[in-house]
mmCIF file of C-alpha atoms and ligand atoms in Angstrom:
data_model
loop_
_atom_site.group_PDB
_atom_site.id
_atom_site.type_symbol
_atom_site.label_atom_id
_atom_site.label_comp_id
_atom_site.label_asym_id
_atom_site.label_seq_id
_atom_site.Cartn_x
_atom_site.Cartn_y
_atom_site.Cartn_z
ATOM 1 C CA UNK A 1 144.080 -49.821 158.009
ATOM 2 C CA UNK A 2 145.037 -47.099 160.421
ATOM 3 C CA UNK A 3 142.719 -48.344 163.093
ATOM 4 C CA UNK A 4 143.998 -51.913 162.786
ATOM 5 C CA UNK A 5 147.589 -50.792 163.166
ATOM 6 C CA UNK A 6 146.735 -48.662 166.107
ATOM 7 C CA UNK A 7 145.206 -51.676 167.808
ATOM 8 C CA UNK A 8 148.513 -53.530 167.754
ATOM 9 C CA UNK A 9 150.577 -50.552 168.746
ATOM 10 C CA UNK A 10 148.496 -50.122 171.864
ATOM 11 C CA UNK A 11 149.496 -46.498 171.870
ATOM 12 C CA UNK A 12 147.150 -44.223 169.959
ATOM 13 C CA UNK A 13 148.765 -42.994 166.784
ATOM 14 C CA UNK A 14 149.638 -39.404 166.692
ATOM 15 C CA UNK A 15 146.585 -37.463 165.792
ATOM 16 C CA UNK A 16 144.166 -40.429 165.971
ATOM 17 C CA UNK A 17 141.329 -39.552 168.273
ATOM 18 C CA UNK A 18 140.676 -41.690 171.382
ATOM 19 C CA UNK A 19 137.172 -42.177 170.082
ATOM 20 C CA UNK A 20 138.303 -44.561 167.337
ATOM 21 C CA UNK A 21 139.879 -46.837 169.961
ATOM 22 C CA UNK A 22 136.608 -47.066 171.846
ATOM 23 C CA UNK A 23 134.983 -47.908 168.569
ATOM 24 C CA UNK A 24 137.395 -50.798 168.005
ATOM 25 C CA UNK A 25 136.769 -52.196 171.497
ATOM 26 C CA UNK A 26 133.062 -52.014 170.873
ATOM 27 C CA UNK A 27 133.453 -53.818 167.568
ATOM 28 C CA UNK A 28 135.541 -56.556 169.237
ATOM 29 C CA UNK A 29 132.913 -57.008 171.922
ATOM 30 C CA UNK A 30 130.236 -57.418 169.289
ATOM 31 C CA UNK A 31 132.329 -60.008 167.411
ATOM 32 C CA UNK A 32 132.938 -61.946 170.634
ATOM 33 C CA UNK A 33 129.211 -61.940 171.350
ATOM 34 C CA UNK A 34 128.386 -63.142 167.871
ATOM 35 C CA UNK A 35 130.927 -65.959 168.130
ATOM 36 C CA UNK A 36 129.630 -67.228 171.452
ATOM 37 C CA UNK A 37 126.084 -66.982 170.173
ATOM 38 C CA UNK A 38 127.064 -69.196 167.246
ATOM 39 C CA UNK A 39 128.807 -71.669 169.518
ATOM 40 C CA UNK A 40 125.668 -72.164 171.529
ATOM 41 C CA UNK A 41 123.135 -72.222 168.729
ATOM 42 C CA UNK A 42 124.899 -73.496 165.684
ATOM 43 C CA UNK A 43 128.172 -75.329 166.174
ATOM 44 C CA UNK A 44 127.885 -76.724 162.665
ATOM 45 C CA UNK A 45 128.783 -73.489 160.982
ATOM 46 C CA UNK A 46 131.797 -72.911 163.210
ATOM 47 C CA UNK A 47 133.031 -76.362 162.327
ATOM 48 C CA UNK A 48 133.544 -75.279 158.790
ATOM 49 C CA UNK A 49 136.756 -73.723 160.055
ATOM 50 C CA UNK A 50 137.841 -76.861 161.922
ATOM 51 C CA UNK A 51 140.676 -78.718 160.149
ATOM 52 C CA UNK A 52 139.176 -82.161 160.844
ATOM 53 C CA UNK A 53 138.176 -84.040 157.798
ATOM 54 C CA UNK A 54 139.864 -81.669 155.432
ATOM 55 C CA UNK A 55 143.484 -82.677 155.551
ATOM 56 C CA UNK A 56 144.441 -84.254 152.322
ATOM 57 C CA UNK A 57 147.027 -86.962 152.798
ATOM 58 C CA UNK A 58 146.923 -88.511 149.376
ATOM 59 C CA UNK A 59 147.431 -85.250 147.542
ATOM 60 C CA UNK A 60 143.997 -84.879 145.941
ATOM 61 C CA UNK A 61 141.981 -81.917 147.083
ATOM 62 C CA UNK A 62 138.776 -82.850 148.818
ATOM 63 C CA UNK A 63 135.558 -81.086 148.095
ATOM 64 C CA UNK A 64 134.041 -80.079 151.382
ATOM 65 C CA UNK A 65 130.389 -80.817 151.764
ATOM 66 C CA UNK A 66 129.917 -82.940 154.812
ATOM 67 C CA UNK A 67 127.370 -83.139 157.587
ATOM 68 C CA UNK A 68 128.367 -81.516 160.862
ATOM 69 C CA UNK A 69 130.507 -83.659 163.125
ATOM 70 C CA UNK A 70 130.083 -83.689 166.879
ATOM 71 C CA UNK A 71 133.500 -82.522 167.959
ATOM 72 C CA UNK A 72 132.043 -79.609 169.897
ATOM 73 C CA UNK A 73 129.852 -81.777 172.060
ATOM 74 C CA UNK A 74 132.517 -82.676 174.560
ATOM 75 C CA UNK A 75 130.391 -84.775 176.921
ATOM 76 C CA UNK A 76 128.591 -86.754 174.257
ATOM 77 C CA UNK A 77 128.708 -90.573 174.464
ATOM 78 C CA UNK A 78 130.709 -91.854 171.514
ATOM 79 C CA UNK A 79 128.668 -93.123 168.672
ATOM 80 C CA UNK A 80 129.958 -96.570 167.669
ATOM 81 C CA UNK A 81 129.271 -98.885 164.786
ATOM 82 C CA UNK A 82 130.256 -102.451 164.067
ATOM 83 C CA UNK A 83 130.979 -103.170 160.417
ATOM 84 C CA UNK A 84 131.160 -106.850 159.531
ATOM 85 C CA UNK A 85 132.569 -108.554 156.466
ATOM 86 C CA UNK A 86 130.325 -111.601 156.213
ATOM 87 C CA UNK A 87 129.079 -113.906 153.485
ATOM 88 C CA UNK A 88 125.608 -114.606 152.192
ATOM 89 C CA UNK A 89 125.201 -117.661 154.380
ATOM 90 C CA UNK A 90 127.006 -116.428 157.516
ATOM 91 C CA UNK A 91 124.948 -116.828 160.670
ATOM 92 C CA UNK A 92 125.136 -113.347 162.132
ATOM 93 C CA UNK A 93 122.569 -113.800 164.886
ATOM 94 C CA UNK A 94 125.333 -113.511 167.498
ATOM 95 C CA UNK A 95 125.557 -109.770 166.901
ATOM 96 C CA UNK A 96 121.983 -108.797 167.812
ATOM 97 C CA UNK A 97 121.958 -111.335 170.643
ATOM 98 C CA UNK A 98 125.157 -110.230 172.301
ATOM 99 C CA UNK A 99 126.018 -106.660 171.366
ATOM 100 C CA UNK A 100 122.646 -104.956 170.867
ATOM 101 C CA UNK A 101 124.145 -101.655 172.011
ATOM 102 C CA UNK A 102 126.198 -101.471 168.801
ATOM 103 C CA UNK A 103 124.800 -100.053 165.599
ATOM 104 C CA UNK A 104 125.696 -102.784 163.136
ATOM 105 C CA UNK A 105 126.175 -102.936 159.401
ATOM 106 C CA UNK A 106 126.678 -106.410 157.992
ATOM 107 C CA UNK A 107 128.033 -106.635 154.471
ATOM 108 C CA UNK A 108 127.514 -109.915 152.620
ATOM 109 C CA UNK A 109 130.353 -109.997 150.119
ATOM 110 C CA UNK A 110 128.907 -112.709 147.851
ATOM 111 C CA UNK A 111 125.262 -111.629 148.018
ATOM 112 C CA UNK A 112 123.198 -109.927 145.394
ATOM 113 C CA UNK A 113 122.029 -106.325 145.858
ATOM 114 C CA UNK A 114 118.424 -107.461 145.430
ATOM 115 C CA UNK A 115 118.835 -109.803 148.405
ATOM 116 C CA UNK A 116 120.830 -107.679 150.823
ATOM 117 C CA UNK A 117 121.203 -103.943 151.236
ATOM 118 C CA UNK A 118 124.869 -104.152 152.065
ATOM 119 C CA UNK A 119 127.037 -105.827 149.537
ATOM 120 C CA UNK A 120 130.072 -105.022 147.373
ATOM 121 C CA UNK A 121 130.680 -104.352 143.657
ATOM 122 C CA UNK A 122 132.650 -107.606 143.358
ATOM 123 C CA UNK A 123 133.715 -110.235 145.860
ATOM 124 C CA UNK A 124 137.457 -109.734 145.533
ATOM 125 C CA UNK A 125 140.261 -109.098 148.014
ATOM 126 C CA UNK A 126 138.428 -110.682 150.964
ATOM 127 C CA UNK A 127 137.479 -108.236 153.730
ATOM 128 C CA UNK A 128 139.353 -105.357 152.059
ATOM 129 C CA UNK A 129 136.556 -104.939 149.498
ATOM 130 C CA UNK A 130 133.971 -104.715 152.268
ATOM 131 C CA UNK A 131 135.933 -102.249 154.379
ATOM 132 C CA UNK A 132 136.663 -99.954 151.417
ATOM 133 C CA UNK A 133 133.051 -100.137 150.259
ATOM 134 C CA UNK A 134 131.826 -99.164 153.721
ATOM 135 C CA UNK A 135 134.280 -96.243 153.930
ATOM 136 C CA UNK A 136 133.119 -94.990 150.531
ATOM 137 C CA UNK A 137 129.381 -95.576 151.107
ATOM 138 C CA UNK A 138 129.444 -93.957 154.506
ATOM 139 C CA UNK A 139 132.193 -91.357 154.138
ATOM 140 C CA UNK A 140 129.732 -88.526 154.744
ATOM 141 C CA UNK A 141 127.850 -90.189 157.597
ATOM 142 C CA UNK A 142 130.494 -92.048 159.574
ATOM 143 C CA UNK A 143 130.084 -92.861 163.260
ATOM 144 C CA UNK A 144 132.583 -91.417 165.714
ATOM 145 C CA UNK A 145 134.196 -94.839 166.082
ATOM 146 C CA UNK A 146 133.836 -97.864 163.830
ATOM 147 C CA UNK A 147 135.065 -101.412 164.334
ATOM 148 C CA UNK A 148 135.754 -103.465 161.230
ATOM 149 C CA UNK A 149 135.641 -107.216 161.781
ATOM 150 C CA UNK A 150 135.097 -110.591 160.167
ATOM 151 C CA UNK A 151 131.774 -112.371 160.428
ATOM 152 C CA UNK A 152 132.587 -115.358 162.619
ATOM 153 C CA UNK A 153 132.066 -114.916 166.343
ATOM 154 C CA UNK A 154 134.844 -117.339 167.357
ATOM 155 C CA UNK A 155 137.986 -117.124 165.263
ATOM 156 C CA UNK A 156 141.666 -117.428 165.998
ATOM 157 C CA UNK A 157 142.152 -113.806 164.927
ATOM 158 C CA UNK A 158 140.482 -112.586 168.110
ATOM 159 C CA UNK A 159 142.877 -111.712 170.896
ATOM 160 C CA UNK A 160 141.258 -113.200 174.011
ATOM 161 C CA UNK A 161 141.284 -116.680 175.577
ATOM 162 C CA UNK A 162 137.929 -117.626 174.018
ATOM 163 C CA UNK A 163 138.752 -116.036 170.633
ATOM 164 C CA UNK A 164 135.386 -114.377 171.017
ATOM 165 C CA UNK A 165 134.361 -111.278 169.037
ATOM 166 C CA UNK A 166 131.783 -110.477 171.729
ATOM 167 C CA UNK A 167 134.536 -110.112 174.331
ATOM 168 C CA UNK A 168 136.492 -107.931 171.918
ATOM 169 C CA UNK A 169 133.518 -105.612 171.386
ATOM 170 C CA UNK A 170 132.439 -105.457 175.019
ATOM 171 C CA UNK A 171 135.895 -104.639 176.354
ATOM 172 C CA UNK A 172 137.145 -102.335 173.619
ATOM 173 C CA UNK A 173 137.936 -98.895 175.066
ATOM 174 C CA UNK A 174 136.052 -96.582 172.747
ATOM 175 C CA UNK A 175 137.618 -93.429 174.163
ATOM 176 C CA UNK A 176 141.047 -94.809 173.417
ATOM 177 C CA UNK A 177 140.038 -95.279 169.778
ATOM 178 C CA UNK A 178 138.763 -91.710 169.674
ATOM 179 C CA UNK A 179 142.024 -90.434 171.080
ATOM 180 C CA UNK A 180 144.447 -92.439 168.999
ATOM 181 C CA UNK A 181 142.559 -92.882 165.722
ATOM 182 C CA UNK A 182 143.532 -96.372 164.616
ATOM 183 C CA UNK A 183 143.584 -99.327 167.014
ATOM 184 C CA UNK A 184 144.409 -102.870 165.926
ATOM 185 C CA UNK A 185 142.183 -105.389 167.707
ATOM 186 C CA UNK A 186 145.195 -107.600 168.419
ATOM 187 C CA UNK A 187 147.975 -106.755 170.833
ATOM 188 C CA UNK A 188 149.801 -110.082 170.686
ATOM 189 C CA UNK A 189 152.774 -110.043 168.332
ATOM 190 C CA UNK A 190 152.252 -113.541 166.925
ATOM 191 C CA UNK A 191 151.898 -112.972 163.174
ATOM 192 C CA UNK A 192 152.643 -109.509 161.907
ATOM 193 C CA UNK A 193 155.115 -108.244 164.490
ATOM 194 C CA UNK A 194 157.782 -107.081 164.763
ATOM 195 C CA UNK A 195 158.510 -106.900 161.029
ATOM 196 C CA UNK A 196 156.166 -108.827 158.780
ATOM 197 C CA UNK A 197 157.293 -107.144 155.575
ATOM 198 C CA UNK A 198 160.480 -105.465 154.392
ATOM 199 C CA UNK A 199 159.303 -103.423 151.421
ATOM 200 C CA UNK A 200 162.482 -101.335 151.273
ATOM 201 C CA UNK A 201 164.774 -104.331 150.951
ATOM 202 C CA UNK A 202 162.415 -106.238 148.648
ATOM 203 C CA UNK A 203 162.221 -103.195 146.382
ATOM 204 C CA UNK A 204 166.013 -102.892 146.161
ATOM 205 C CA UNK A 205 167.056 -106.533 146.146
ATOM 206 C CA UNK A 206 164.039 -108.281 144.602
ATOM 207 C CA UNK A 207 164.708 -111.528 146.495
ATOM 208 C CA UNK A 208 163.260 -114.730 145.147
ATOM 209 C CA UNK A 209 160.657 -115.543 147.785
ATOM 210 C CA UNK A 210 157.740 -117.496 146.289
ATOM 211 C CA UNK A 211 156.640 -118.597 149.767
ATOM 212 C CA UNK A 212 155.775 -115.026 150.758
ATOM 213 C CA UNK A 213 153.815 -113.468 147.876
ATOM 214 C CA UNK A 214 152.639 -110.518 149.989
ATOM 215 C CA UNK A 215 156.237 -109.515 150.725
ATOM 216 C CA UNK A 216 157.135 -109.827 147.047
ATOM 217 C CA UNK A 217 154.142 -107.852 145.776
ATOM 218 C CA UNK A 218 153.935 -105.230 148.512
ATOM 219 C CA UNK A 219 156.544 -102.670 147.364
ATOM 220 C CA UNK A 220 155.190 -102.098 143.855
ATOM 221 C CA UNK A 221 151.582 -102.401 144.945
ATOM 222 C CA UNK A 222 152.041 -99.916 147.758
ATOM 223 C CA UNK A 223 153.441 -97.382 145.299
ATOM 224 C CA UNK A 224 150.514 -97.999 142.932
ATOM 225 C CA UNK A 225 148.051 -97.444 145.768
ATOM 226 C CA UNK A 226 149.772 -94.492 147.406
ATOM 227 C CA UNK A 227 151.795 -92.754 144.686
ATOM 228 C CA UNK A 228 152.437 -89.697 146.864
ATOM 229 C CA UNK A 229 153.719 -91.609 149.865
ATOM 230 C CA UNK A 230 157.112 -92.945 150.738
ATOM 231 C CA UNK A 231 157.624 -96.694 150.572
ATOM 232 C CA UNK A 232 158.195 -97.900 154.159
ATOM 233 C CA UNK A 233 161.448 -99.696 154.893
ATOM 234 C CA UNK A 234 159.739 -102.165 157.263
ATOM 235 C CA UNK A 235 156.074 -102.882 157.971
ATOM 236 C CA UNK A 236 155.127 -104.464 161.284
ATOM 237 C CA UNK A 237 151.600 -104.542 162.708
ATOM 238 C CA UNK A 238 149.532 -107.318 164.303
ATOM 239 C CA UNK A 239 147.845 -109.417 161.664
ATOM 240 C CA UNK A 240 144.395 -110.254 160.692
ATOM 241 C CA UNK A 241 142.677 -107.129 159.416
ATOM 242 C CA UNK A 242 140.420 -106.373 162.353
ATOM 243 C CA UNK A 243 140.651 -102.879 163.771
ATOM 244 C CA UNK A 244 138.834 -99.891 165.197
ATOM 245 C CA UNK A 245 139.193 -96.450 163.696
ATOM 246 C CA UNK A 246 137.842 -93.010 164.457
ATOM 247 C CA UNK A 247 135.918 -90.847 162.034
ATOM 248 C CA UNK A 248 138.652 -88.243 162.253
ATOM 249 C CA UNK A 249 141.303 -90.761 161.179
ATOM 250 C CA UNK A 250 139.183 -91.923 158.230
ATOM 251 C CA UNK A 251 138.434 -88.372 157.130
ATOM 252 C CA UNK A 252 142.065 -87.328 157.316
ATOM 253 C CA UNK A 253 142.046 -88.780 153.798
ATOM 254 C CA UNK A 254 139.724 -87.624 151.073
ATOM 255 C CA UNK A 255 137.037 -90.020 149.922
ATOM 256 C CA UNK A 256 138.826 -90.155 146.577
ATOM 257 C CA UNK A 257 141.657 -92.104 148.238
ATOM 258 C CA UNK A 258 139.300 -94.907 149.270
ATOM 259 C CA UNK A 259 137.684 -94.877 145.849
ATOM 260 C CA UNK A 260 141.074 -95.149 144.196
ATOM 261 C CA UNK A 261 142.021 -98.046 146.490
ATOM 262 C CA UNK A 262 138.805 -99.908 145.714
ATOM 263 C CA UNK A 263 139.261 -99.385 141.984
ATOM 264 C CA UNK A 264 142.776 -100.754 142.306
ATOM 265 C CA UNK A 265 141.382 -103.805 144.091
ATOM 266 C CA UNK A 266 138.726 -104.307 141.404
ATOM 267 C CA UNK A 267 141.329 -104.074 138.639
ATOM 268 C CA UNK A 268 144.332 -105.820 140.149
ATOM 269 C CA UNK A 269 145.586 -109.127 138.842
ATOM 270 C CA UNK A 270 146.382 -110.837 142.151
ATOM 271 C CA UNK A 271 144.703 -113.658 144.042
ATOM 272 C CA UNK A 272 142.259 -112.643 146.763
ATOM 273 C CA UNK A 273 144.536 -113.633 149.622
ATOM 274 C CA UNK A 274 147.456 -111.530 148.395
ATOM 275 C CA UNK A 275 145.489 -108.416 147.463
ATOM 276 C CA UNK A 276 143.592 -108.637 150.757
ATOM 277 C CA UNK A 277 146.856 -108.966 152.675
ATOM 278 C CA UNK A 278 148.385 -105.944 151.023
ATOM 279 C CA UNK A 279 145.601 -103.959 152.677
ATOM 280 C CA UNK A 280 145.967 -105.937 155.894
ATOM 281 C CA UNK A 281 149.443 -104.433 156.162
ATOM 282 C CA UNK A 282 148.434 -100.977 154.947
ATOM 283 C CA UNK A 283 145.332 -99.985 156.954
ATOM 284 C CA UNK A 284 147.334 -98.591 159.857
ATOM 285 C CA UNK A 285 149.440 -96.517 157.463
ATOM 286 C CA UNK A 286 146.303 -95.280 155.683
ATOM 287 C CA UNK A 287 144.950 -94.136 159.034
ATOM 288 C CA UNK A 288 148.022 -92.135 159.925
ATOM 289 C CA UNK A 289 150.156 -94.541 161.951
ATOM 290 C CA UNK A 290 153.819 -95.363 161.429
ATOM 291 C CA UNK A 291 154.558 -98.418 159.294
ATOM 292 C CA UNK A 292 156.092 -100.177 162.307
ATOM 293 C CA UNK A 293 153.275 -100.329 164.830
ATOM 294 C CA UNK A 294 154.138 -103.145 167.217
ATOM 295 C CA UNK A 295 153.156 -101.820 170.613
ATOM 296 C CA UNK A 296 154.282 -102.930 174.031
ATOM 297 C CA UNK A 297 151.855 -105.770 174.792
ATOM 298 C CA UNK A 298 151.171 -104.836 178.424
ATOM 299 C CA UNK A 299 150.368 -101.230 177.537
ATOM 300 C CA UNK A 300 148.359 -102.331 174.511
ATOM 301 C CA UNK A 301 146.036 -104.626 176.504
ATOM 302 C CA UNK A 302 145.549 -101.913 179.093
ATOM 303 C CA UNK A 303 144.763 -99.149 176.617
ATOM 304 C CA UNK A 304 142.819 -101.217 174.089
ATOM 305 C CA UNK A 305 140.739 -103.390 176.418
ATOM 306 C CA UNK A 306 141.226 -102.030 179.926
ATOM 307 C CA UNK A 307 143.125 -105.188 180.982
ATOM 308 C CA UNK A 308 145.560 -103.256 183.105
ATOM 309 C CA UNK A 309 146.584 -105.672 185.855
ATOM 310 C CA UNK A 310 147.455 -108.825 183.990
ATOM 311 C CA UNK A 311 149.701 -111.314 185.779
ATOM 312 C CA UNK A 312 152.587 -112.616 183.656
ATOM 313 C CA UNK A 313 150.879 -116.005 183.365
ATOM 314 C CA UNK A 314 147.617 -114.416 182.219
ATOM 315 C CA UNK A 315 149.525 -112.392 179.690
ATOM 316 C CA UNK A 316 151.206 -115.519 178.394
ATOM 317 C CA UNK A 317 147.917 -117.442 178.098
ATOM 318 C CA UNK A 318 145.796 -114.618 176.798
ATOM 319 C CA UNK A 319 146.252 -115.653 173.216
ATOM 320 C CA UNK A 320 147.788 -118.975 172.175
ATOM 321 C CA UNK A 321 148.047 -120.572 168.799
ATOM 322 C CA UNK A 322 145.644 -123.519 168.368
ATOM 323 C CA UNK A 323 145.734 -123.743 164.613
ATOM 324 C CA UNK A 324 143.718 -122.049 161.929
ATOM 325 C CA UNK A 325 140.511 -123.839 162.823
ATOM 326 C CA UNK A 326 139.232 -123.948 166.381
ATOM 327 C CA UNK A 327 138.163 -127.318 167.801
ATOM 328 C CA UNK A 328 134.611 -128.298 166.853
ATOM 329 C CA UNK A 329 131.883 -126.943 169.162
ATOM 330 C CA UNK A 330 134.128 -124.220 170.453
ATOM 331 C CA UNK A 331 133.859 -122.913 173.163
ATOM 332 C CA UNK A 332 131.755 -125.684 174.731
ATOM 333 C CA UNK A 333 134.481 -128.193 173.877
ATOM 334 C CA UNK A 334 136.964 -126.006 175.754
ATOM 335 C CA UNK A 335 134.779 -125.874 178.852
ATOM 336 C CA UNK A 336 134.498 -129.678 178.963
ATOM 337 C CA UNK A 337 138.233 -130.287 178.701
HETATM 338 C C1 NAG B 401 116.845 -102.790 153.004
HETATM 339 O O1 NAG B 401 116.545 -101.475 153.416
HETATM 340 C C2 NAG B 401 115.172 -101.189 153.403
HETATM 341 C C3 NAG B 401 115.018 -99.710 153.715
HETATM 342 O O2 NAG B 401 115.719 -99.353 154.862
HETATM 343 C C4 NAG B 401 114.424 -102.087 154.367
HETATM 344 O O3 NAG B 401 113.058 -101.809 154.348
HETATM 345 C C5 NAG B 401 114.670 -103.545 153.975
HETATM 346 O O4 NAG B 401 114.091 -104.384 154.919
HETATM 347 C C6 NAG B 401 116.147 -103.830 153.873
HETATM 348 N N1 NAG B 401 116.332 -105.148 153.304
HETATM 349 C C7 NAG B 401 117.085 -106.070 153.874
HETATM 350 C C8 NAG B 401 117.199 -107.363 153.155
HETATM 351 O O5 NAG B 401 117.698 -105.905 154.923
HETATM 352 C C1 NAG B 402 138.171 -114.177 144.654
HETATM 353 O O1 NAG B 402 137.149 -114.780 145.400
HETATM 354 C C2 NAG B 402 135.930 -114.929 144.699
HETATM 355 C C3 NAG B 402 134.917 -115.488 145.657
HETATM 356 O O2 NAG B 402 135.372 -116.646 146.289
HETATM 357 C C4 NAG B 402 136.130 -115.817 143.490
HETATM 358 O O3 NAG B 402 134.929 -115.915 142.770
HETATM 359 C C5 NAG B 402 137.215 -115.222 142.608
HETATM 360 O O4 NAG B 402 137.486 -116.100 141.547
HETATM 361 C C6 NAG B 402 138.464 -114.973 143.397
HETATM 362 N N1 NAG B 402 139.381 -114.237 142.574
HETATM 363 C C7 NAG B 402 140.675 -114.568 142.468
HETATM 364 C C8 NAG B 402 141.481 -113.716 141.557
HETATM 365 O O5 NAG B 402 141.165 -115.471 143.089
#
């Protein structure tokens, strides 16, 4: 104890010999050497002191036995994975043909385990069951950045003039995802923004609103799913349940949270559309963002896709509503017209 105190006093204690100070400096030098040696040869063991992946948001304590992450390898190219919620008969050839640089995991929600390696315990809650199953299956071996999408290449959910998932994947700024954690694949506010749901008011006033079952169900369901978290007053986020998320943002919650959410989805007595939509308006909160996450559109396109010099007319035409179903033979039909 004496020698530790004397270190902080800087002045040698009365009667303590100068030799013990030299000894402390020597010891410090040895510790510094050992630390740098470990940094070079074995970053994994130093990471056990890093806070990433250990923060428990949902309250439950996480048991820590995970493979080393790559946070020490500053210059490493991000490792990215595309996770798709498809069906047994979805034609997924577009992925290998157009984005071969992505590691891809295609879940077939209605397929049998004997037929496909990636499927779900029960086809319920639309893409939410797939996303939760992936997060649980891969919690210990997640890529640095993952993109969770639907199976169709062209779909109105996609925020570009062709509604093309390939454009989304090619232009997505992976470093931005790494920096910010959760990134919705849509910037446009149509559907979801600025305030899709008002859980606070619906909880207090219980309005009769049969046309909006998600709004009606959300308050109680949110509290069932996240008993330790505060019910948001307003939820606003672009629609459609397609997003990118970093490993760090996923691991900020213990695996038990995702398991609890999936069990809730397996047990819940709601139709698929409503239970799926409750997650659609909860993913960003699960991954650490504020409940109201409607970003400035110009900044969002720049940061998310690198579209930083859009003219006002381009901005206006970037995503337009054409109805739930795109014209037949899209996009060839578009090119002819
Ligand atoms: C499932 O995984 C195994 C082992 O990786 C592989 O050999 C097999 O081809 C896969 N099956 C399908 C249907 O993808
Ligand atoms: C959910 O979707 C699956 C697959 O289409 C269907 O079998 C099931 O009956 C649906 N469940 C509910 C509650 O609507």
